[in-house]
Amino acid sequence: PVSFSLLGCVCVCTAMASYTLKEVAQREHWMVIHGKVYDVTTFLTDHPGGEEVLVEASGRDASVDFDNVAHSPDAHELMAKYYVGELVDNATGKGSGAKTSGGAKKEGGPSVWIIVVPILIVGVAIALRFYQ
């Protein structure tokens, strides 16, 4: 992680980890959903659909399985807690080009947020500094 201080605010930026499907398959209870890698180990006993569903989906791309179930907005928000990184192509090491449920390629992804969030934080810190 990289941290810096500006006007009394400390901002921390972390790079997103990236994993190949082979690396995901080597981990117990890791899975891929829409190009994002999740470690659901601590969620197994809490999953409303049962532990078996997650165990069966472990080590692979479970996007289709995930989409075939009507997950609530709360379930989608909860996923952030188990997010560990992005899926990359085995051969190139670049993003997997995962498609969204609409079929279009994802654009931006978390890497954009690594830049946007610190800029927004700095902007807010500057604004607060001048308006106090």
PDB file of N, CA and C in Angstrom, residues 46-107:
ATOM      1  N   ASP A  46     -22.681 -19.191   6.363  1.00  0.00           N
ATOM      2  CA  ASP A  46     -23.722 -18.157   6.363  1.00  0.00           C
ATOM      3  C   ASP A  46     -24.491 -18.077   5.050  1.00  0.00           C
ATOM      4  N   HIS A  47     -24.037 -18.768   4.016  1.00  0.00           N
ATOM      5  CA  HIS A  47     -24.680 -18.662   2.699  1.00  0.00           C
ATOM      6  C   HIS A  47     -26.108 -19.200   2.757  1.00  0.00           C
ATOM      7  N   PRO A  48     -27.088 -18.359   2.399  1.00  0.00           N
ATOM      8  CA  PRO A  48     -28.502 -18.783   2.485  1.00  0.00           C
ATOM      9  C   PRO A  48     -28.828 -19.998   1.625  1.00  0.00           C
ATOM     10  N   GLY A  49     -28.097 -20.199   0.531  1.00  0.00           N
ATOM     11  CA  GLY A  49     -28.357 -21.342  -0.345  1.00  0.00           C
ATOM     12  C   GLY A  49     -27.658 -22.606   0.094  1.00  0.00           C
ATOM     13  N   GLY A  50     -26.907 -22.521   1.174  1.00  0.00           N
ATOM     14  CA  GLY A  50     -26.202 -23.687   1.685  1.00  0.00           C
ATOM     15  C   GLY A  50     -24.731 -23.683   1.315  1.00  0.00           C
ATOM     16  N   GLU A  51     -23.972 -24.283   2.185  1.00  0.00           N
ATOM     17  CA  GLU A  51     -22.516 -24.376   2.014  1.00  0.00           C
ATOM     18  C   GLU A  51     -22.134 -25.136   0.748  1.00  0.00           C
ATOM     19  N   GLU A  52     -22.899 -26.168   0.415  1.00  0.00           N
ATOM     20  CA  GLU A  52     -22.585 -27.040  -0.713  1.00  0.00           C
ATOM     21  C   GLU A  52     -22.509 -26.274  -2.024  1.00  0.00           C
ATOM     22  N   VAL A  53     -23.370 -25.285  -2.186  1.00  0.00           N
ATOM     23  CA  VAL A  53     -23.399 -24.498  -3.422  1.00  0.00           C
ATOM     24  C   VAL A  53     -22.057 -23.808  -3.641  1.00  0.00           C
ATOM     25  N   LEU A  54     -21.526 -23.207  -2.593  1.00  0.00           N
ATOM     26  CA  LEU A  54     -20.247 -22.506  -2.701  1.00  0.00           C
ATOM     27  C   LEU A  54     -19.086 -23.481  -2.874  1.00  0.00           C
ATOM     28  N   VAL A  55     -19.143 -24.599  -2.173  1.00  0.00           N
ATOM     29  CA  VAL A  55     -18.072 -25.594  -2.292  1.00  0.00           C
ATOM     30  C   VAL A  55     -18.019 -26.122  -3.727  1.00  0.00           C
ATOM     31  N   GLU A  56     -19.182 -26.389  -4.309  1.00  0.00           N
ATOM     32  CA  GLU A  56     -19.249 -26.897  -5.678  1.00  0.00           C
ATOM     33  C   GLU A  56     -18.721 -25.872  -6.692  1.00  0.00           C
ATOM     34  N   ALA A  57     -18.932 -24.598  -6.429  1.00  0.00           N
ATOM     35  CA  ALA A  57     -18.505 -23.539  -7.353  1.00  0.00           C
ATOM     36  C   ALA A  57     -17.051 -23.123  -7.139  1.00  0.00           C
ATOM     37  N   SER A  58     -16.427 -23.604  -6.099  1.00  0.00           N
ATOM     38  CA  SER A  58     -15.051 -23.214  -5.776  1.00  0.00           C
ATOM     39  C   SER A  58     -14.071 -23.641  -6.852  1.00  0.00           C
ATOM     40  N   GLY A  59     -13.073 -22.793  -7.067  1.00  0.00           N
ATOM     41  CA  GLY A  59     -11.992 -23.108  -7.984  1.00  0.00           C
ATOM     42  C   GLY A  59     -12.286 -22.883  -9.445  1.00  0.00           C
ATOM     43  N   ARG A  60     -13.384 -22.218  -9.748  1.00  0.00           N
ATOM     44  CA  ARG A  60     -13.738 -22.024 -11.162  1.00  0.00           C
ATOM     45  C   ARG A  60     -14.514 -20.722 -11.344  1.00  0.00           C
ATOM     46  N   ASP A  61     -14.851 -20.436 -12.594  1.00  0.00           N
ATOM     47  CA  ASP A  61     -15.677 -19.277 -12.909  1.00  0.00           C
ATOM     48  C   ASP A  61     -17.127 -19.659 -12.643  1.00  0.00           C
ATOM     49  N   ALA A  62     -17.710 -19.039 -11.630  1.00  0.00           N
ATOM     50  CA  ALA A  62     -19.083 -19.360 -11.226  1.00  0.00           C
ATOM     51  C   ALA A  62     -20.070 -18.284 -11.668  1.00  0.00           C
ATOM     52  N   SER A  63     -19.703 -17.496 -12.669  1.00  0.00           N
ATOM     53  CA  SER A  63     -20.557 -16.384 -13.122  1.00  0.00           C
ATOM     54  C   SER A  63     -21.938 -16.854 -13.561  1.00  0.00           C
ATOM     55  N   VAL A  64     -21.992 -17.906 -14.363  1.00  0.00           N
ATOM     56  CA  VAL A  64     -23.280 -18.400 -14.862  1.00  0.00           C
ATOM     57  C   VAL A  64     -24.130 -18.905 -13.709  1.00  0.00           C
ATOM     58  N   ASP A  65     -23.530 -19.658 -12.802  1.00  0.00           N
ATOM     59  CA  ASP A  65     -24.266 -20.157 -11.635  1.00  0.00           C
ATOM     60  C   ASP A  65     -24.814 -18.987 -10.818  1.00  0.00           C
ATOM     61  N   PHE A  66     -23.991 -17.983 -10.622  1.00  0.00           N
ATOM     62  CA  PHE A  66     -24.400 -16.816  -9.843  1.00  0.00           C
ATOM     63  C   PHE A  66     -25.564 -16.099 -10.519  1.00  0.00           C
ATOM     64  N   ASP A  67     -25.462 -15.928 -11.831  1.00  0.00           N
ATOM     65  CA  ASP A  67     -26.511 -15.218 -12.569  1.00  0.00           C
ATOM     66  C   ASP A  67     -27.823 -15.991 -12.638  1.00  0.00           C
ATOM     67  N   ASN A  68     -27.747 -17.311 -12.537  1.00  0.00           N
ATOM     68  CA  ASN A  68     -28.957 -18.136 -12.614  1.00  0.00           C
ATOM     69  C   ASN A  68     -29.787 -18.089 -11.340  1.00  0.00           C
ATOM     70  N   VAL A  69     -29.264 -17.472 -10.309  1.00  0.00           N
ATOM     71  CA  VAL A  69     -29.993 -17.333  -9.043  1.00  0.00           C
ATOM     72  C   VAL A  69     -30.330 -15.855  -8.875  1.00  0.00           C
ATOM     73  N   ALA A  70     -31.528 -15.571  -8.429  1.00  0.00           N
ATOM     74  CA  ALA A  70     -31.944 -14.175  -8.235  1.00  0.00           C
ATOM     75  C   ALA A  70     -31.369 -13.644  -6.925  1.00  0.00           C
ATOM     76  N   HIS A  71     -30.102 -13.184  -6.967  1.00  0.00           N
ATOM     77  CA  HIS A  71     -29.479 -12.638  -5.764  1.00  0.00           C
ATOM     78  C   HIS A  71     -30.006 -11.230  -5.500  1.00  0.00           C
ATOM     79  N   SER A  72     -30.223 -10.924  -4.251  1.00  0.00           N
ATOM     80  CA  SER A  72     -30.744  -9.619  -3.842  1.00  0.00           C
ATOM     81  C   SER A  72     -29.662  -8.555  -3.972  1.00  0.00           C
ATOM     82  N   PRO A  73     -30.060  -7.276  -3.981  1.00  0.00           N
ATOM     83  CA  PRO A  73     -29.058  -6.198  -3.967  1.00  0.00           C
ATOM     84  C   PRO A  73     -28.135  -6.305  -2.744  1.00  0.00           C
ATOM     85  N   ASP A  74     -28.675  -6.749  -1.623  1.00  0.00           N
ATOM     86  CA  ASP A  74     -27.844  -6.934  -0.419  1.00  0.00           C
ATOM     87  C   ASP A  74     -26.759  -7.982  -0.664  1.00  0.00           C
ATOM     88  N   ALA A  75     -27.107  -9.039  -1.388  1.00  0.00           N
ATOM     89  CA  ALA A  75     -26.127 -10.085  -1.694  1.00  0.00           C
ATOM     90  C   ALA A  75     -25.005  -9.521  -2.562  1.00  0.00           C
ATOM     91  N   HIS A  76     -25.369  -8.681  -3.513  1.00  0.00           N
ATOM     92  CA  HIS A  76     -24.353  -8.067  -4.372  1.00  0.00           C
ATOM     93  C   HIS A  76     -23.433  -7.159  -3.556  1.00  0.00           C
ATOM     94  N   GLU A  77     -23.978  -6.419  -2.631  1.00  0.00           N
ATOM     95  CA  GLU A  77     -23.166  -5.542  -1.777  1.00  0.00           C
ATOM     96  C   GLU A  77     -22.260  -6.365  -0.860  1.00  0.00           C
ATOM     97  N   LEU A  78     -22.764  -7.466  -0.362  1.00  0.00           N
ATOM     98  CA  LEU A  78     -22.009  -8.324   0.548  1.00  0.00           C
ATOM     99  C   LEU A  78     -20.781  -8.930  -0.126  1.00  0.00           C
ATOM    100  N   MET A  79     -20.836  -9.091  -1.424  1.00  0.00           N
ATOM    101  CA  MET A  79     -19.726  -9.689  -2.160  1.00  0.00           C
ATOM    102  C   MET A  79     -18.425  -8.904  -1.983  1.00  0.00           C
ATOM    103  N   ALA A  80     -18.523  -7.615  -1.813  1.00  0.00           N
ATOM    104  CA  ALA A  80     -17.322  -6.772  -1.669  1.00  0.00           C
ATOM    105  C   ALA A  80     -16.463  -7.233  -0.489  1.00  0.00           C
ATOM    106  N   LYS A  81     -17.104  -7.760   0.534  1.00  0.00           N
ATOM    107  CA  LYS A  81     -16.394  -8.221   1.726  1.00  0.00           C
ATOM    108  C   LYS A  81     -15.467  -9.397   1.415  1.00  0.00           C
ATOM    109  N   TYR A  82     -15.785 -10.171   0.396  1.00  0.00           N
ATOM    110  CA  TYR A  82     -15.035 -11.380   0.075  1.00  0.00           C
ATOM    111  C   TYR A  82     -14.149 -11.221  -1.167  1.00  0.00           C
ATOM    112  N   TYR A  83     -14.150 -10.037  -1.753  1.00  0.00           N
ATOM    113  CA  TYR A  83     -13.363  -9.739  -2.954  1.00  0.00           C
ATOM    114  C   TYR A  83     -11.874  -9.743  -2.625  1.00  0.00           C
ATOM    115  N   VAL A  84     -11.083 -10.470  -3.418  1.00  0.00           N
ATOM    116  CA  VAL A  84      -9.632 -10.516  -3.186  1.00  0.00           C
ATOM    117  C   VAL A  84      -8.821 -10.046  -4.381  1.00  0.00           C
ATOM    118  N   GLY A  85      -9.427  -9.890  -5.549  1.00  0.00           N
ATOM    119  CA  GLY A  85      -8.674  -9.417  -6.700  1.00  0.00           C
ATOM    120  C   GLY A  85      -9.400  -9.640  -8.013  1.00  0.00           C
ATOM    121  N   GLU A  86      -8.637  -9.459  -9.090  1.00  0.00           N
ATOM    122  CA  GLU A  86      -9.171  -9.576 -10.444  1.00  0.00           C
ATOM    123  C   GLU A  86      -8.627 -10.820 -11.133  1.00  0.00           C
ATOM    124  N   LEU A  87      -9.415 -11.372 -12.030  1.00  0.00           N
ATOM    125  CA  LEU A  87      -8.973 -12.498 -12.834  1.00  0.00           C
ATOM    126  C   LEU A  87      -8.170 -11.967 -14.012  1.00  0.00           C
ATOM    127  N   VAL A  88      -7.027 -12.582 -14.283  1.00  0.00           N
ATOM    128  CA  VAL A  88      -6.235 -12.226 -15.458  1.00  0.00           C
ATOM    129  C   VAL A  88      -6.093 -13.448 -16.345  1.00  0.00           C
ATOM    130  N   ASP A  89      -5.832 -13.208 -17.613  1.00  0.00           N
ATOM    131  CA  ASP A  89      -5.657 -14.274 -18.585  1.00  0.00           C
ATOM    132  C   ASP A  89      -4.377 -15.043 -18.276  1.00  0.00           C
ATOM    133  N   ASN A  90      -4.434 -16.352 -18.332  1.00  0.00           N
ATOM    134  CA  ASN A  90      -3.265 -17.197 -18.053  1.00  0.00           C
ATOM    135  C   ASN A  90      -2.073 -16.854 -18.930  1.00  0.00           C
ATOM    136  N   ALA A  91      -2.313 -16.614 -20.208  1.00  0.00           N
ATOM    137  CA  ALA A  91      -1.220 -16.413 -21.153  1.00  0.00           C
ATOM    138  C   ALA A  91      -0.650 -14.999 -21.119  1.00  0.00           C
ATOM    139  N   THR A  92      -1.517 -13.998 -21.053  1.00  0.00           N
ATOM    140  CA  THR A  92      -1.052 -12.611 -21.188  1.00  0.00           C
ATOM    141  C   THR A  92      -0.828 -11.909 -19.872  1.00  0.00           C
ATOM    142  N   GLY A  93      -1.476 -12.379 -18.807  1.00  0.00           N
ATOM    143  CA  GLY A  93      -1.380 -11.682 -17.529  1.00  0.00           C
ATOM    144  C   GLY A  93      -2.224 -10.426 -17.496  1.00  0.00           C
ATOM    145  N   LYS A  94      -3.026 -10.213 -18.546  1.00  0.00           N
ATOM    146  CA  LYS A  94      -3.900  -9.038 -18.602  1.00  0.00           C
ATOM    147  C   LYS A  94      -5.291  -9.423 -18.131  1.00  0.00           C
ATOM    148  N   GLY A  95      -6.112  -8.415 -17.889  1.00  0.00           N
ATOM    149  CA  GLY A  95      -7.483  -8.641 -17.447  1.00  0.00           C
ATOM    150  C   GLY A  95      -8.188  -9.656 -18.321  1.00  0.00           C
ATOM    151  N   SER A  96      -9.109 -10.365 -17.714  1.00  0.00           N
ATOM    152  CA  SER A  96      -9.766 -11.462 -18.406  1.00  0.00           C
ATOM    153  C   SER A  96     -10.749 -10.995 -19.455  1.00  0.00           C
ATOM    154  N   GLY A  97     -11.093  -9.701 -19.457  1.00  0.00           N
ATOM    155  CA  GLY A  97     -12.103  -9.238 -20.401  1.00  0.00           C
ATOM    156  C   GLY A  97     -13.444  -9.836 -20.074  1.00  0.00           C
ATOM    157  N   ALA A  98     -13.684 -10.053 -18.788  1.00  0.00           N
ATOM    158  CA  ALA A  98     -14.936 -10.669 -18.357  1.00  0.00           C
ATOM    159  C   ALA A  98     -16.109  -9.859 -18.848  1.00  0.00           C
ATOM    160  N   LYS A  99     -17.156 -10.552 -19.208  1.00  0.00           N
ATOM    161  CA  LYS A  99     -18.343  -9.865 -19.697  1.00  0.00           C
ATOM    162  C   LYS A  99     -19.337  -9.683 -18.566  1.00  0.00           C
ATOM    163  N   THR A 100     -20.064  -8.605 -18.641  1.00  0.00           N
ATOM    164  CA  THR A 100     -21.119  -8.373 -17.669  1.00  0.00           C
ATOM    165  C   THR A 100     -22.317  -9.212 -18.067  1.00  0.00           C
ATOM    166  N   SER A 101     -23.340  -9.264 -17.242  1.00  0.00           N
ATOM    167  CA  SER A 101     -24.495 -10.086 -17.557  1.00  0.00           C
ATOM    168  C   SER A 101     -25.195  -9.622 -18.824  1.00  0.00           C
ATOM    169  N   GLY A 102     -24.996  -8.358 -19.218  1.00  0.00           N
ATOM    170  CA  GLY A 102     -25.592  -7.845 -20.444  1.00  0.00           C
ATOM    171  C   GLY A 102     -24.830  -8.255 -21.687  1.00  0.00           C
ATOM    172  N   GLY A 103     -23.631  -8.847 -21.513  1.00  0.00           N
ATOM    173  CA  GLY A 103     -22.873  -9.320 -22.643  1.00  0.00           C
ATOM    174  C   GLY A 103     -21.784  -8.359 -23.096  1.00  0.00           C
ATOM    175  N   ALA A 104     -21.804  -7.122 -22.635  1.00  0.00           N
ATOM    176  CA  ALA A 104     -20.781  -6.158 -23.029  1.00  0.00           C
ATOM    177  C   ALA A 104     -19.543  -6.350 -22.179  1.00  0.00           C
ATOM    178  N   LYS A 105     -18.380  -6.051 -22.760  1.00  0.00           N
ATOM    179  CA  LYS A 105     -17.153  -6.152 -21.975  1.00  0.00           C
ATOM    180  C   LYS A 105     -17.154  -5.098 -20.894  1.00  0.00           C
ATOM    181  N   LYS A 106     -16.601  -5.485 -19.741  1.00  0.00           N
ATOM    182  CA  LYS A 106     -16.476  -4.538 -18.639  1.00  0.00           C
ATOM    183  C   LYS A 106     -15.454  -3.486 -19.009  1.00  0.00           C
ATOM    184  N   GLU A 107     -15.703  -2.268 -18.692  1.00  0.00           N
ATOM    185  CA  GLU A 107     -14.748  -1.189 -18.884  1.00  0.00           C
ATOM    186  C   GLU A 107     -14.466  -0.571 -17.534  1.00  0.00           C
TER     187      GLU A 107
END
